[in-house]
Amino acid sequence: TREAAPEKTVLKIEAFIQNVSEVILGMSTEVKAFFAAIEGFIFNSNSDNTYKLRMDDKRRHHNAFSNVVGAWETLDEYFEVLANAMQQLASVTGKLSKYDIPRLDDHIHALSAAASYLTQTHQMLDAFVRHPDSNMIYWINNANSLEWMSLQAAPLHVGSMMETYLWQQKESVILTSATLRTAGSFDFLKERLYAEDVEAIALGSPFDYKNSTLVYIPEDMPLPTDNTYQRAVERGIVELAAALNGRVLVLFTSYTQLRETAANISPRLALGNIVVYDQASGGSREALLDSFRSTEKAVLLGTRSFWEGVDIPGEDLSALVIARLPFAVPNDPIFAARSGTYNDAFQQYAVPDAILRFRQGFGRLIRTKTDRGVVTIFDSRVIHKSYGRKFLEALPDCTIQYGSLSDLHIAAKRWLEIDPS
């Protein structure tokens, strides 16, 4: 058996840990001061989007940001002291392997991981405040509540990371997806991924969309900017859900519209014993999907995560409603920063990006060769705007029908071979 560690060594380590604890205590005070400075900066930012406040050069030169820099410089010193202390502690404990110390290897590993995480956090915070990377986008998230906030970063050009970590590391790479093309071309994604020279091929779908999918476009639907638009959306959902006894998934682009819709249609659909599940009421995506599948007559309202990766095959889903074309919010930090890299940001970036998401949303309906259903688009920009046709052209070869909103539920029942009477 191995001998116990000398008492002198144990006492030395305990004293060292005590010193580290005191540093952490002082550091916690400076962390609070740092975020208090950020809070003050937010109040003085005069931004129209304090929920996601992008940190560009203009904001970094704002007078209020100097307080953030000052608070960081103090906190920065604590980071350096603590990082060095953690490394020393890991080094000292590493020399104790000859002694009988329970779970020593676990402790050494935990110390090493903590030191690494601390160093990484220090580097990211310093980049956020003082030394931003030109290929990164920085923003403050959840800033409107101020009860909880986070500092976020994302690459401006994803392609550079793909090049570093994938293209240059592998002899061959295969990318597959049902939604890699816009306007019948791979060019948009190739440019984004720095993959201009790759070979690309579009394979046919195993689904017979022409006979399985009706795309119904209400020609009299108000534009999303019209005051009567929201009422028309609610009416369309209620009539469609009532006709199909539920089995409807509605995709939104904002939580605000989702909440308003859920509040207004739930009482009306409840009269027909149709339950409305909505993402804004809480619960995980999987929990909502399970509830929707297990309820005989239900409607599911979702946004963001429901546009992709959702699988509801068979008769559990009969109709898909796309409330609005999924354009990104113009002042979203990532969208705003990447838009700045294009000459014509709307046509070169906003439209292709929205088309990719639109195709992902469309793909929620037909999941097997025997599926059959109706997709309806409650955004009349697809017929009234010049770019609208690009969204319809991006769809597979479906049966497309134009009509009035009041005839939607009749067309849906007829397509699904339900007695329209």
GROMACS .gro file of C-alpha atoms in nm:
model
  421
    1THR     CA    1   0.000   0.000   0.000
    2ARG     CA    2   0.105   0.354  -0.067
    3GLU     CA    3   0.194   0.585   0.223
    4ALA     CA    4  -0.028   0.871   0.332
    5ALA     CA    5   0.062   1.220   0.220
    6PRO     CA    6   0.285   1.411   0.467
    7GLU     CA    7   0.089   1.642   0.695
    8LYS     CA    8   0.310   1.934   0.591
    9THR     CA    9   0.213   1.884   0.227
   10VAL     CA   10  -0.155   1.853   0.312
   11LEU     CA   11  -0.147   2.174   0.519
   12LYS     CA   12   0.031   2.354   0.236
   13ILE     CA   13  -0.238   2.252  -0.011
   14GLU     CA   14  -0.516   2.348   0.232
   15ALA     CA   15  -0.362   2.693   0.278
   16PHE     CA   16  -0.332   2.728  -0.097
   17ILE     CA   17  -0.698   2.637  -0.143
   18GLN     CA   18  -0.793   2.892   0.123
   19ASN     CA   19  -0.607   3.162  -0.068
   20VAL     CA   20  -0.784   3.064  -0.390
   21SER     CA   21  -1.119   3.080  -0.209
   22GLU     CA   22  -1.045   3.434  -0.095
   23VAL     CA   23  -0.956   3.534  -0.450
   24ILE     CA   24  -1.285   3.388  -0.574
   25LEU     CA   25  -1.476   3.578  -0.305
   26GLY     CA   26  -1.321   3.906  -0.416
   27MET     CA   27  -1.372   3.813  -0.778
   28SER     CA   28  -1.745   3.756  -0.730
   29THR     CA   29  -1.780   4.118  -0.618
   30GLU     CA   30  -1.603   4.238  -0.931
   31VAL     CA   31  -1.820   4.014  -1.151
   32LYS     CA   32  -2.129   4.187  -1.010
   33ALA     CA   33  -1.967   4.527  -1.072
   34PHE     CA   34  -1.885   4.424  -1.429
   35PHE     CA   35  -2.244   4.327  -1.511
   36ALA     CA   36  -2.374   4.636  -1.330
   37ALA     CA   37  -2.158   4.842  -1.568
   38ILE     CA   38  -2.308   4.651  -1.863
   39GLU     CA   39  -2.657   4.721  -1.727
   40GLY     CA   40  -2.576   5.092  -1.713
   41PHE     CA   41  -2.441   5.078  -2.066
   42ILE     CA   42  -2.764   4.917  -2.190
   43PHE     CA   43  -2.976   5.192  -2.036
   44ASN     CA   44  -2.766   5.450  -2.219
   45SER     CA   45  -2.750   5.268  -2.553
   46ASN     CA   46  -3.068   5.420  -2.704
   47SER     CA   47  -3.116   5.101  -2.905
   48ASP     CA   48  -3.440   4.988  -3.067
   49ASN     CA   49  -3.347   4.628  -2.983
   50THR     CA   50  -3.226   4.600  -2.624
   51TYR     CA   51  -3.328   4.233  -2.619
   52LYS     CA   52  -3.026   4.161  -2.838
   53LEU     CA   53  -2.784   4.452  -2.828
   54ARG     CA   54  -2.516   4.418  -3.092
   55MET     CA   55  -2.168   4.535  -2.994
   56ASP     CA   56  -2.030   4.709  -3.302
   57ASP     CA   57  -1.752   4.969  -3.320
   58LYS     CA   58  -1.996   5.256  -3.273
   59ARG     CA   59  -2.124   5.117  -2.943
   60ARG     CA   60  -1.774   5.035  -2.820
   61HIS     CA   61  -1.689   5.405  -2.853
   62HIS     CA   62  -1.999   5.510  -2.657
   63ASN     CA   63  -1.910   5.702  -2.340
   64ALA     CA   64  -2.104   5.459  -2.121
   65PHE     CA   65  -1.896   5.167  -2.249
   66SER     CA   66  -1.583   5.312  -2.086
   67ASN     CA   67  -1.734   5.207  -1.752
   68VAL     CA   68  -1.761   4.851  -1.882
   69VAL     CA   69  -1.396   4.859  -1.991
   70GLY     CA   70  -1.290   4.992  -1.650
   71ALA     CA   71  -1.485   4.723  -1.465
   72TRP     CA   72  -1.336   4.457  -1.692
   73GLU     CA   73  -0.978   4.575  -1.631
   74THR     CA   74  -1.028   4.518  -1.259
   75LEU     CA   75  -1.194   4.181  -1.313
   76ASP     CA   76  -0.922   4.091  -1.562
   77GLU     CA   77  -0.660   4.106  -1.285
   78TYR     CA   78  -0.859   3.856  -1.076
   79PHE     CA   79  -0.887   3.624  -1.376
   80GLU     CA   80  -0.509   3.622  -1.423
   81VAL     CA   81  -0.439   3.562  -1.053
   82LEU     CA   82  -0.698   3.284  -1.031
   83ALA     CA   83  -0.585   3.116  -1.353
   84ASN     CA   84  -0.224   3.108  -1.231
   85ALA     CA   85  -0.333   2.978  -0.892
   86MET     CA   86  -0.538   2.699  -1.050
   87GLN     CA   87  -0.243   2.594  -1.265
   88GLN     CA   88  -0.011   2.588  -0.964
   89LEU     CA   89  -0.262   2.387  -0.763
   90ALA     CA   90  -0.297   2.137  -1.048
   91SER     CA   91   0.082   2.111  -1.066
   92VAL     CA   92   0.117   2.050  -0.691
   93THR     CA   93  -0.156   1.788  -0.677
   94GLY     CA   94  -0.002   1.617  -0.978
   95LYS     CA   95   0.305   1.537  -0.765
   96LEU     CA   96   0.099   1.353  -0.506
   97SER     CA   97   0.037   1.040  -0.714
   98LYS     CA   98   0.277   0.834  -0.501
   99TYR     CA   99   0.063   0.893  -0.193
  100ASP     CA  100  -0.258   0.720  -0.088
  101ILE     CA  101  -0.515   0.990  -0.167
  102PRO     CA  102  -0.869   0.874  -0.261
  103ARG     CA  103  -0.987   0.985  -0.608
  104LEU     CA  104  -0.672   1.189  -0.665
  105ASP     CA  105  -0.688   1.141  -1.042
  106ASP     CA  106  -1.046   1.272  -1.048
  107HIS     CA  107  -0.943   1.582  -0.853
  108ILE     CA  108  -0.645   1.647  -1.081
  109HIS     CA  109  -0.865   1.612  -1.389
  110ALA     CA  110  -1.128   1.845  -1.241
  111LEU     CA  111  -0.865   2.107  -1.157
  112SER     CA  112  -0.716   2.088  -1.503
  113ALA     CA  113  -1.059   2.122  -1.666
  114ALA     CA  114  -1.148   2.417  -1.441
  115ALA     CA  115  -0.820   2.593  -1.524
  116SER     CA  116  -0.878   2.539  -1.895
  117TYR     CA  117  -1.236   2.668  -1.874
  118LEU     CA  118  -1.122   2.971  -1.676
  119THR     CA  119  -0.859   3.057  -1.937
  120GLN     CA  120  -1.109   3.016  -2.220
  121THR     CA  121  -1.368   3.233  -2.043
  122HIS     CA  122  -1.105   3.500  -1.980
  123GLN     CA  123  -1.008   3.506  -2.347
  124MET     CA  124  -1.369   3.530  -2.465
  125LEU     CA  125  -1.456   3.811  -2.224
  126ASP     CA  126  -1.144   4.007  -2.316
  127ALA     CA  127  -1.233   3.973  -2.684
  128PHE     CA  128  -1.587   4.090  -2.611
  129VAL     CA  129  -1.474   4.401  -2.423
  130ARG     CA  130  -1.129   4.506  -2.547
  131HIS     CA  131  -0.996   4.301  -2.836
  132PRO     CA  132  -1.281   4.191  -3.067
  133ASP     CA  133  -1.206   3.945  -3.345
  134SER     CA  134  -1.296   4.095  -3.685
  135ASN     CA  135  -1.457   3.765  -3.787
  136MET     CA  136  -1.686   3.751  -3.483
  137ILE     CA  137  -2.021   3.910  -3.403
  138TYR     CA  138  -2.076   4.013  -3.041
  139TRP     CA  139  -2.399   4.099  -2.863
  140ILE     CA  140  -2.566   4.117  -2.521
  141ASN     CA  141  -2.862   3.882  -2.493
  142ASN     CA  142  -3.182   3.915  -2.286
  143ALA     CA  143  -3.083   4.269  -2.205
  144ASN     CA  144  -3.438   4.397  -2.182
  145SER     CA  145  -3.518   4.213  -1.859
  146LEU     CA  146  -3.183   4.284  -1.687
  147GLU     CA  147  -3.267   4.002  -1.445
  148TRP     CA  148  -3.064   3.766  -1.659
  149MET     CA  149  -2.824   3.848  -1.936
  150SER     CA  150  -2.548   3.679  -2.131
  151LEU     CA  151  -2.267   3.788  -2.356
  152GLN     CA  152  -2.285   3.611  -2.692
  153ALA     CA  153  -2.057   3.564  -2.991
  154ALA     CA  154  -2.094   3.401  -3.333
  155PRO     CA  155  -1.874   3.388  -3.645
  156LEU     CA  156  -1.935   3.650  -3.912
  157HIS     CA  157  -1.820   3.409  -4.182
  158VAL     CA  158  -1.897   3.045  -4.097
  159GLY     CA  159  -1.694   2.941  -4.400
  160SER     CA  160  -1.362   3.030  -4.238
  161MET     CA  161  -1.436   2.790  -3.951
  162MET     CA  162  -1.553   2.521  -4.191
  163GLU     CA  163  -1.227   2.565  -4.379
  164THR     CA  164  -1.014   2.541  -4.065
  165TYR     CA  165  -1.191   2.259  -3.885
  166LEU     CA  166  -1.339   2.053  -4.168
  167TRP     CA  167  -1.221   2.116  -4.524
  168GLN     CA  168  -0.850   2.123  -4.434
  169GLN     CA  169  -0.879   1.835  -4.187
  170LYS     CA  170  -1.054   1.575  -4.404
  171GLU     CA  171  -0.968   1.415  -4.736
  172SER     CA  172  -1.333   1.402  -4.835
  173VAL     CA  173  -1.656   1.543  -4.693
  174ILE     CA  174  -2.016   1.470  -4.790
  175LEU     CA  175  -2.293   1.713  -4.691
  176THR     CA  176  -2.653   1.598  -4.731
  177SER     CA  177  -2.979   1.779  -4.665
  178ALA     CA  178  -3.318   1.832  -4.822
  179THR     CA  179  -3.270   2.209  -4.795
  180LEU     CA  180  -2.931   2.301  -4.940
  181ARG     CA  181  -3.059   2.487  -5.247
  182THR     CA  182  -3.221   2.824  -5.308
  183ALA     CA  183  -3.368   2.918  -5.647
  184GLY     CA  184  -3.262   2.575  -5.775
  185SER     CA  185  -2.895   2.644  -5.703
  186PHE     CA  186  -2.638   2.551  -5.438
  187ASP     CA  187  -2.452   2.882  -5.487
  188PHE     CA  188  -2.582   3.057  -5.172
  189LEU     CA  189  -2.471   2.778  -4.940
  190LYS     CA  190  -2.145   2.720  -5.127
  191GLU     CA  191  -2.050   3.084  -5.081
  192ARG     CA  192  -2.143   3.080  -4.711
  193LEU     CA  193  -1.943   2.763  -4.642
  194TYR     CA  194  -1.636   2.852  -4.853
  195ALA     CA  195  -1.716   2.548  -5.066
  196GLU     CA  196  -1.733   2.707  -5.412
  197ASP     CA  197  -1.528   2.431  -5.578
  198VAL     CA  198  -1.719   2.129  -5.446
  199GLU     CA  199  -1.926   1.900  -5.663
  200ALA     CA  200  -2.300   1.925  -5.601
  201ILE     CA  201  -2.590   1.708  -5.707
  202ALA     CA  202  -2.965   1.733  -5.645
  203LEU     CA  203  -3.137   1.396  -5.619
  204GLY     CA  204  -3.507   1.341  -5.671
  205SER     CA  205  -3.741   1.306  -5.376
  206PRO     CA  206  -3.896   0.967  -5.291
  207PHE     CA  207  -4.225   1.148  -5.222
  208ASP     CA  208  -4.497   1.207  -5.480
  209TYR     CA  209  -4.568   1.567  -5.380
  210LYS     CA  210  -4.797   1.628  -5.678
  211ASN     CA  211  -5.049   1.380  -5.543
  212SER     CA  212  -4.974   1.405  -5.171
  213THR     CA  213  -4.946   1.779  -5.107
  214LEU     CA  214  -5.187   2.063  -5.176
  215VAL     CA  215  -5.037   2.411  -5.139
  216TYR     CA  216  -5.328   2.649  -5.087
  217ILE     CA  217  -5.265   3.023  -5.121
  218PRO     CA  218  -5.545   3.258  -5.007
  219GLU     CA  219  -5.540   3.540  -5.263
  220ASP     CA  220  -5.743   3.773  -5.042
  221MET     CA  221  -5.512   3.742  -4.740
  222PRO     CA  222  -5.410   4.090  -4.613
  223LEU     CA  223  -5.040   4.176  -4.612
  224PRO     CA  224  -4.870   4.117  -4.274
  225THR     CA  225  -4.847   4.496  -4.229
  226ASP     CA  226  -5.225   4.539  -4.262
  227ASN     CA  227  -5.435   4.594  -3.948
  228THR     CA  228  -5.672   4.314  -4.050
  229TYR     CA  229  -5.397   4.056  -4.102
  230GLN     CA  230  -5.392   3.907  -3.751
  231ARG     CA  231  -5.768   3.863  -3.744
  232ALA     CA  232  -5.753   3.687  -4.082
  233VAL     CA  233  -5.479   3.451  -3.955
  234GLU     CA  234  -5.688   3.355  -3.652
  235ARG     CA  235  -6.000   3.303  -3.862
  236GLY     CA  236  -5.813   3.085  -4.110
  237ILE     CA  237  -5.664   2.864  -3.838
  238VAL     CA  238  -5.996   2.823  -3.656
  239GLU     CA  239  -6.189   2.729  -3.972
  240LEU     CA  240  -5.918   2.490  -4.091
  241ALA     CA  241  -5.877   2.321  -3.752
  242ALA     CA  242  -6.253   2.286  -3.708
  243ALA     CA  243  -6.287   2.127  -4.052
  244LEU     CA  244  -6.003   1.879  -3.994
  245ASN     CA  245  -6.074   1.809  -3.624
  246GLY     CA  246  -5.736   1.951  -3.533
  247ARG     CA  247  -5.421   1.785  -3.669
  248VAL     CA  248  -5.285   2.129  -3.767
  249LEU     CA  249  -4.933   2.264  -3.709
  250VAL     CA  250  -4.891   2.642  -3.735
  251LEU     CA  251  -4.542   2.788  -3.779
  252PHE     CA  252  -4.477   3.145  -3.665
  253THR     CA  253  -4.175   3.372  -3.690
  254SER     CA  254  -4.234   3.557  -3.362
  255TYR     CA  255  -4.343   3.466  -3.010
  256THR     CA  256  -4.553   3.782  -2.993
  257GLN     CA  257  -4.782   3.674  -3.276
  258LEU     CA  258  -4.786   3.317  -3.146
  259ARG     CA  259  -4.901   3.427  -2.799
  260GLU     CA  260  -5.170   3.656  -2.938
  261THR     CA  261  -5.298   3.386  -3.171
  262ALA     CA  262  -5.304   3.120  -2.898
  263ALA     CA  263  -5.498   3.348  -2.664
  264ASN     CA  264  -5.758   3.434  -2.929
  265ILE     CA  265  -5.819   3.096  -3.095
  266SER     CA  266  -5.811   2.869  -2.788
  267PRO     CA  267  -6.159   2.961  -2.656
  268ARG     CA  268  -6.316   2.925  -3.001
  269LEU     CA  269  -6.156   2.588  -3.073
  270ALA     CA  270  -6.240   2.464  -2.724
  271LEU     CA  271  -6.608   2.477  -2.826
  272GLY     CA  272  -6.527   2.193  -3.066
  273ASN     CA  273  -6.315   2.010  -2.805
  274ILE     CA  274  -5.998   2.100  -2.995
  275VAL     CA  275  -5.698   2.160  -2.770
  276VAL     CA  276  -5.440   2.427  -2.857
  277TYR     CA  277  -5.079   2.360  -2.758
  278ASP     CA  278  -4.839   2.649  -2.798
  279GLN     CA  279  -4.466   2.690  -2.754
  280ALA     CA  280  -4.504   3.016  -2.562
  281SER     CA  281  -4.683   2.845  -2.273
  282GLY     CA  282  -4.368   2.658  -2.174
  283GLY     CA  283  -4.255   2.299  -2.198
  284SER     CA  284  -3.992   2.144  -2.418
  285ARG     CA  285  -4.041   2.088  -2.788
  286GLU     CA  286  -4.058   1.711  -2.740
  287ALA     CA  287  -4.315   1.742  -2.460
  288LEU     CA  288  -4.538   1.959  -2.680
  289LEU     CA  289  -4.502   1.718  -2.971
  290ASP     CA  290  -4.590   1.421  -2.748
  291SER     CA  291  -4.900   1.603  -2.621
  292PHE     CA  292  -5.003   1.693  -2.975
  293ARG     CA  293  -4.960   1.336  -3.101
  294SER     CA  294  -5.147   1.182  -2.808
  295THR     CA  295  -5.444   1.422  -2.820
  296GLU     CA  296  -5.714   1.319  -3.067
  297LYS     CA  297  -5.813   1.675  -3.163
  298ALA     CA  298  -5.533   1.927  -3.128
  299VAL     CA  299  -5.358   2.223  -3.287
  300LEU     CA  300  -4.991   2.299  -3.227
  301LEU     CA  301  -4.844   2.649  -3.252
  302GLY     CA  302  -4.467   2.671  -3.278
  303THR     CA  303  -4.184   2.900  -3.374
  304ARG     CA  304  -3.808   2.883  -3.429
  305SER     CA  305  -3.719   2.524  -3.335
  306PHE     CA  306  -4.040   2.387  -3.488
  307TRP     CA  307  -3.936   2.494  -3.837
  308GLU     CA  308  -3.684   2.210  -3.853
  309GLY     CA  309  -3.623   1.868  -3.700
  310VAL     CA  310  -3.991   1.803  -3.622
  311ASP     CA  311  -4.125   1.466  -3.733
  312ILE     CA  312  -4.502   1.405  -3.721
  313PRO     CA  313  -4.574   1.130  -3.977
  314GLY     CA  314  -4.907   0.979  -4.073
  315GLU     CA  315  -5.252   1.101  -3.976
  316ASP     CA  316  -5.122   1.283  -3.669
  317LEU     CA  317  -5.064   1.584  -3.895
  318SER     CA  318  -5.300   1.680  -4.178
  319ALA     CA  319  -5.226   2.047  -4.238
  320LEU     CA  320  -4.938   2.290  -4.204
  321VAL     CA  321  -4.993   2.665  -4.178
  322ILE     CA  322  -4.704   2.904  -4.248
  323ALA     CA  323  -4.814   3.229  -4.086
  324ARG     CA  324  -4.541   3.449  -4.234
  325LEU     CA  325  -4.242   3.406  -4.461
  326PRO     CA  326  -3.949   3.336  -4.227
  327PHE     CA  327  -3.739   3.645  -4.283
  328ALA     CA  328  -3.489   3.719  -4.008
  329VAL     CA  329  -3.551   4.021  -3.785
  330PRO     CA  330  -3.356   4.308  -3.949
  331ASN     CA  331  -3.191   4.422  -3.625
  332ASP     CA  332  -3.095   4.074  -3.512
  333PRO     CA  333  -2.718   4.099  -3.441
  334ILE     CA  334  -2.612   3.806  -3.660
  335PHE     CA  335  -2.840   3.901  -3.948
  336ALA     CA  336  -2.743   4.269  -3.932
  337ALA     CA  337  -2.370   4.195  -3.926
  338ARG     CA  338  -2.378   3.942  -4.209
  339SER     CA  339  -2.605   4.166  -4.416
  340GLY     CA  340  -2.331   4.426  -4.409
  341THR     CA  341  -2.106   4.197  -4.613
  342TYR     CA  342  -2.337   4.206  -4.921
  343ASN     CA  343  -2.393   4.476  -5.184
  344ASP     CA  344  -2.766   4.397  -5.200
  345ALA     CA  345  -2.832   4.242  -4.860
  346PHE     CA  346  -3.202   4.178  -4.919
  347GLN     CA  347  -3.174   3.990  -5.248
  348GLN     CA  348  -2.834   3.827  -5.185
  349TYR     CA  349  -2.880   3.729  -4.820
  350ALA     CA  350  -3.224   3.793  -4.668
  351VAL     CA  351  -3.428   3.623  -4.941
  352PRO     CA  352  -3.207   3.312  -4.985
  353ASP     CA  353  -3.180   3.272  -4.606
  354ALA     CA  354  -3.559   3.294  -4.569
  355ILE     CA  355  -3.611   3.047  -4.855
  356LEU     CA  356  -3.394   2.788  -4.680
  357ARG     CA  357  -3.601   2.821  -4.363
  358PHE     CA  358  -3.923   2.821  -4.566
  359ARG     CA  359  -3.827   2.489  -4.724
  360GLN     CA  360  -3.737   2.350  -4.383
  361GLY     CA  361  -4.078   2.449  -4.250
  362PHE     CA  362  -4.254   2.301  -4.553
  363GLY     CA  363  -4.075   1.972  -4.488
  364ARG     CA  364  -4.259   1.922  -4.158
  365LEU     CA  365  -4.572   1.793  -4.335
  366ILE     CA  366  -4.480   1.500  -4.561
  367ARG     CA  367  -4.258   1.255  -4.373
  368THR     CA  368  -4.339   0.921  -4.537
  369LYS     CA  369  -4.448   0.798  -4.883
  370THR     CA  370  -4.804   0.745  -4.759
  371ASP     CA  371  -4.848   1.088  -4.598
  372ARG     CA  372  -5.100   1.330  -4.743
  373GLY     CA  373  -5.172   1.686  -4.639
  374VAL     CA  374  -5.230   2.055  -4.701
  375VAL     CA  375  -4.987   2.345  -4.672
  376THR     CA  376  -5.131   2.694  -4.662
  377ILE     CA  377  -4.933   3.018  -4.666
  378PHE     CA  378  -5.092   3.310  -4.479
  379ASP     CA  379  -4.842   3.561  -4.618
  380SER     CA  380  -4.966   3.720  -4.940
  381ARG     CA  381  -4.619   3.852  -5.020
  382VAL     CA  382  -4.572   3.523  -5.207
  383ILE     CA  383  -4.809   3.657  -5.473
  384HIS     CA  384  -4.789   4.036  -5.430
  385LYS     CA  385  -4.410   4.085  -5.408
  386SER     CA  386  -4.161   4.024  -5.688
  387TYR     CA  387  -3.948   3.799  -5.467
  388GLY     CA  388  -4.250   3.594  -5.359
  389ARG     CA  389  -4.237   3.361  -5.659
  390LYS     CA  390  -3.888   3.249  -5.550
  391PHE     CA  391  -4.042   3.091  -5.241
  392LEU     CA  392  -4.299   2.899  -5.444
  393GLU     CA  393  -4.037   2.796  -5.700
  394ALA     CA  394  -3.826   2.655  -5.415
  395LEU     CA  395  -4.097   2.402  -5.330
  396PRO     CA  396  -4.109   2.055  -5.488
  397ASP     CA  397  -4.365   1.987  -5.761
  398CYS     CA  398  -4.684   2.011  -5.556
  399THR     CA  399  -5.043   2.082  -5.650
  400ILE     CA  400  -5.091   2.456  -5.602
  401GLN     CA  401  -5.435   2.610  -5.565
  402TYR     CA  402  -5.525   2.979  -5.535
  403GLY     CA  403  -5.852   3.078  -5.374
  404SER     CA  404  -6.019   3.274  -5.098
  405LEU     CA  405  -5.946   3.237  -4.728
  406SER     CA  406  -6.308   3.137  -4.668
  407ASP     CA  407  -6.269   2.842  -4.908
  408LEU     CA  408  -5.950   2.709  -4.747
  409HIS     CA  409  -6.123   2.464  -4.514
  410ILE     CA  410  -6.340   2.335  -4.800
  411ALA     CA  411  -6.039   2.278  -5.027
  412ALA     CA  412  -5.854   2.105  -4.743
  413LYS     CA  413  -6.139   1.864  -4.669
  414ARG     CA  414  -6.178   1.788  -5.038
  415TRP     CA  415  -5.804   1.720  -5.077
  416LEU     CA  416  -5.800   1.493  -4.774
  417GLU     CA  417  -6.118   1.322  -4.901
  418ILE     CA  418  -6.324   1.435  -4.606
  419ASP     CA  419  -6.692   1.500  -4.672
  420PRO     CA  420  -6.696   1.881  -4.724
  421SER     CA  421  -7.058   1.912  -4.612
   0.00000   0.00000   0.00000
